[in-house]
Coordinates of C-alpha atoms and ligand atoms in Angstrom, one line a residue:
M1 CA 0.0 0.0 0.0
I2 CA 1.4 3.4 -1.1
I3 CA 0.2 6.5 0.6
A4 CA 1.3 10.0 -0.5
F5 CA 1.0 13.4 1.3
L6 CA 0.8 15.9 -1.6
N7 CA 0.0 19.5 -2.3
Q8 CA 1.9 21.8 -4.6
K9 CA 1.3 24.6 -2.0
G10 CA 4.3 24.9 0.2
G11 CA 4.4 24.6 4.0
V12 CA 1.0 23.0 4.5
G13 CA 2.3 20.0 6.5
K14 CA 3.2 17.4 4.0
T15 CA 6.5 16.5 5.7
T16 CA 5.1 16.8 9.2
L17 CA 2.2 14.5 8.5
A18 CA 4.1 12.0 6.4
V19 CA 6.8 11.6 9.1
H20 CA 4.1 11.2 11.8
F21 CA 2.0 8.8 9.8
A22 CA 5.0 6.7 9.0
S23 CA 6.0 6.7 12.6
A24 CA 2.5 5.7 13.8
L25 CA 2.4 2.8 11.3
S26 CA 5.9 1.7 12.4
R27 CA 4.7 1.7 16.1
M28 CA 1.8 -0.5 15.0
G29 CA 4.5 -3.1 14.0
K30 CA 4.2 -2.4 10.3
K31 CA 7.2 -2.5 7.9
V32 CA 7.3 1.1 6.7
L33 CA 9.4 2.9 4.1
L34 CA 9.3 6.7 4.0
V35 CA 10.1 8.1 0.6
D36 CA 11.2 11.7 0.4
A37 CA 10.1 12.9 -3.1
D38 CA 10.9 16.5 -2.4
P39 CA 14.2 17.9 -3.7
Q40 CA 14.5 19.9 -0.5
G41 CA 14.9 16.6 1.3
S42 CA 13.1 17.6 4.5
S43 CA 12.2 14.0 5.6
L44 CA 15.9 13.1 4.9
D45 CA 17.0 16.0 7.2
W46 CA 14.6 14.8 9.8
S47 CA 15.9 11.2 9.6
A48 CA 19.5 12.5 9.7
S49 CA 18.8 14.1 13.1
R50 CA 17.0 11.0 14.4
P51 CA 18.5 9.0 17.3
D52 CA 20.7 6.1 16.4
D53 CA 18.2 3.3 16.2
P54 CA 15.7 4.2 13.5
T55 CA 12.6 2.1 13.4
F56 CA 12.0 2.6 9.6
P57 CA 14.2 3.7 6.7
V58 CA 13.9 7.0 4.9
V59 CA 15.1 7.3 1.3
G60 CA 15.3 10.2 -1.1
L61 CA 13.7 9.7 -4.5
P62 CA 12.8 13.1 -6.0
K63 CA 12.5 11.8 -9.5
P64 CA 9.7 12.0 -12.1
N65 CA 9.9 8.2 -12.7
L66 CA 9.1 7.5 -9.0
H67 CA 6.1 5.5 -10.0
K68 CA 8.3 3.1 -12.0
E69 CA 10.8 2.5 -9.3
L70 CA 8.6 2.5 -6.2
P71 CA 7.0 -0.9 -6.8
I72 CA 10.5 -2.4 -6.8
I73 CA 11.9 -0.4 -3.9
G74 CA 8.8 -0.8 -1.8
I75 CA 8.6 -4.5 -2.1
N76 CA 9.0 -6.1 1.3
H77 CA 7.3 -3.2 3.0
D78 CA 3.7 -3.2 4.3
Y79 CA 3.4 0.6 3.7
V80 CA 5.3 3.1 1.6
V81 CA 4.7 6.7 2.7
I82 CA 5.6 9.5 0.2
D83 CA 6.5 13.0 1.4
G84 CA 5.6 15.0 -1.7
P85 CA 7.3 18.1 -3.2
P86 CA 5.9 21.6 -3.4
R87 CA 5.6 23.3 -6.8
V88 CA 7.0 20.7 -9.2
N89 CA 4.1 19.2 -11.0
E90 CA 6.2 16.5 -12.7
L91 CA 7.1 15.0 -9.3
A92 CA 3.6 15.4 -7.9
R93 CA 2.2 13.6 -10.9
S94 CA 4.6 10.8 -10.6
A95 CA 3.8 10.5 -6.9
I96 CA 0.1 10.3 -7.8
M97 CA 0.8 7.6 -10.3
A98 CA 2.7 5.6 -7.6
S99 CA 0.0 5.9 -5.0
D100 CA -3.1 4.0 -3.8
I101 CA -4.1 6.9 -1.5
V102 CA -3.3 10.6 -1.7
I103 CA -3.8 12.7 1.4
I104 CA -3.8 16.5 0.8
P105 CA -3.0 18.6 3.9
V106 CA -4.6 22.1 3.8
Q107 CA -4.3 24.9 6.3
P108 CA -7.4 26.7 7.5
S109 CA -7.1 29.6 5.2
P110 CA -9.0 30.6 2.1
Y111 CA -5.6 30.8 0.2
D112 CA -5.1 27.1 0.9
V113 CA -8.6 26.3 -0.3
W114 CA -8.0 28.2 -3.6
A115 CA -4.6 26.7 -4.1
A116 CA -5.9 23.2 -3.6
K117 CA -7.4 23.4 -7.1
E118 CA -3.9 22.6 -8.5
I119 CA -3.7 19.2 -6.8
V120 CA -7.3 18.4 -7.4
D121 CA -6.8 19.0 -11.1
L122 CA -3.7 16.8 -11.2
L123 CA -5.7 14.1 -9.4
Q124 CA -8.6 14.3 -11.9
E125 CA -6.1 14.1 -14.8
A126 CA -4.6 11.0 -13.2
S127 CA -8.0 9.4 -12.5
T128 CA -8.6 8.7 -16.1
F129 CA -5.9 6.0 -16.0
K130 CA -5.9 5.4 -12.2
E131 CA -9.5 4.7 -11.5
N132 CA -9.1 3.2 -8.0
I133 CA -6.9 5.9 -6.4
K134 CA -8.4 7.3 -3.2
S135 CA -7.8 10.8 -2.1
A136 CA -8.9 13.1 0.8
F137 CA -8.1 16.5 2.4
V138 CA -6.9 16.8 5.9
I139 CA -7.1 20.1 7.7
N140 CA -3.7 20.8 9.4
R141 CA -2.8 23.6 11.8
K142 CA -6.3 24.2 12.9
I143 CA -6.4 26.8 15.6
V144 CA -8.1 25.4 18.7
N145 CA -11.4 27.2 19.6
T146 CA -11.8 29.0 16.3
A147 CA -14.5 28.6 13.6
I148 CA -12.1 28.9 10.7
G149 CA -11.4 25.1 10.7
R150 CA -15.1 24.4 10.2
D151 CA -15.4 27.2 7.6
V152 CA -12.5 25.7 5.6
G153 CA -14.1 22.2 5.8
E154 CA -17.2 23.8 4.2
A155 CA -15.3 25.6 1.5
L156 CA -13.4 22.4 0.6
A157 CA -16.7 20.7 0.1
A158 CA -16.9 22.5 -3.3
Y159 CA -14.2 20.1 -4.5
P160 CA -15.1 16.5 -5.4
L161 CA -12.9 15.0 -2.7
P162 CA -13.9 14.2 0.9
V163 CA -12.4 15.9 4.0
L164 CA -11.2 13.6 6.7
K165 CA -13.1 13.9 10.0
T166 CA -9.8 14.1 11.9
S167 CA -8.1 17.5 11.9
I168 CA -4.6 18.2 13.2
C169 CA -4.3 21.3 15.3
Q170 CA -1.6 23.9 15.4
R171 CA 0.7 22.6 18.2
V172 CA 4.2 23.6 18.9
A173 CA 5.0 20.0 19.8
F174 CA 5.1 19.1 16.1
A175 CA 7.9 21.4 15.3
E176 CA 9.7 20.8 18.6
S177 CA 9.8 17.1 18.2
A178 CA 11.0 17.4 14.6
A179 CA 14.0 19.4 15.7
H180 CA 15.4 16.2 17.4
G181 CA 14.4 13.8 14.7
L182 CA 11.5 12.7 16.8
T183 CA 7.7 12.8 16.6
V184 CA 5.0 13.8 19.1
L185 CA 4.5 10.0 19.5
D186 CA 8.0 9.9 21.1
T187 CA 7.9 13.2 23.0
E188 CA 4.3 13.1 24.4
P189 CA 2.8 9.7 23.6
T190 CA -0.4 10.3 25.5
G191 CA -0.8 14.0 24.6
V192 CA -3.4 15.5 22.4
A193 CA -1.1 15.8 19.4
S194 CA -0.4 12.1 19.6
Q195 CA -4.1 11.3 19.9
E196 CA -4.7 13.4 16.7
I197 CA -2.0 11.5 14.8
N198 CA -3.3 8.1 15.9
A199 CA -6.9 9.1 14.9
L200 CA -5.6 10.4 11.6
T201 CA -3.7 7.1 11.0
R202 CA -6.7 5.0 11.7
E203 CA -8.9 7.1 9.5
I204 CA -6.5 6.9 6.6
L205 CA -6.2 3.1 7.0
E206 CA -10.0 2.8 6.9
L207 CA -10.0 4.5 3.4
Ligands
LIG1 N1 0.1 20.9 13.1 C1 1.2 21.7 13.2 N2 1.4 22.5 14.3 C2 2.5 23.3 14.4 N3 3.4 23.4 13.4 C3 3.2 22.7 12.3 C4 2.1 21.8 12.1 N4 2.2 21.3 10.9 C5 3.3 21.8 10.3 N5 3.9 22.7 11.1 C6 5.1 23.5 10.9 O1 4.9 24.2 9.7 C7 6.0 24.2 8.9 C8 5.7 23.6 7.5 O2 5.4 22.2 7.7 P1 6.0 21.1 6.7 O3 7.4 21.3 6.5 O4 5.5 19.8 7.3 O5 5.1 21.5 5.4 P2 5.4 21.0 3.9 O6 4.1 21.0 3.2 O7 6.2 19.7 3.9 O8 6.4 22.1 3.3 P3 7.2 22.1 1.9 O9 6.1 22.4 0.9 O10 8.2 23.2 2.1 O11 7.7 20.7 1.8 C9 7.1 23.5 9.6 O12 7.9 24.4 10.3 C10 6.3 22.6 10.6 O13 7.1 22.3 11.8
LIG2 MG1 8.0 19.2 3.0

């Protein structure tokens, strides 16, 4: 099963959610491979600052023929998680072609809702020859106790893709844990951030 976190818009949380999703799967005892398809190499940077005993490998593969190589590289893994690139359509297209599920992080802002058209268009283009691909939005960096998260959920309903029930809130723990090559599952395993990640992971697997 190959799951990609994609959005050509930068800074929406592709890397944060890909790293956390991969970590959550690994903690469930699954064999996970995290593929960094972004030339910036953020997941690779994260893995380089990880403690010495990594629970799953991270490889860099920012290439437009990702979809041809992944079936070979990903063999022997239960799940391959792709951290997608911003901007470059060629790479995003290849990641879509490689994937069974595409998760699109969006921030609760109208700019993100408008910008999501690009990835929705790419997905629709791909759907003609990838009929069974599943995709969904996830709202990331929702501000606790504000209505904008709900408003964005409603605005996203104009697109033909579902919005996941689980939202991820704006929490400093996400950035803090990343600084040490960790996730919130390591730094606060019973905290609210971890609960959100576990709920998101379950919801994605149910797709
Ligand atoms: N839920 C969150 N709460 C707090 N900070 C977050 C959250 N999600 C992401 N961030 C922070 O926002 C910034 C952008 O996130 P991230 O790098 O995951 O986005 P991205 O989509 O991968 O960006 P790029 O397009 O550059 O690859 C990072 O500094 C990250 O730590
Ligand atoms: Mg990134």
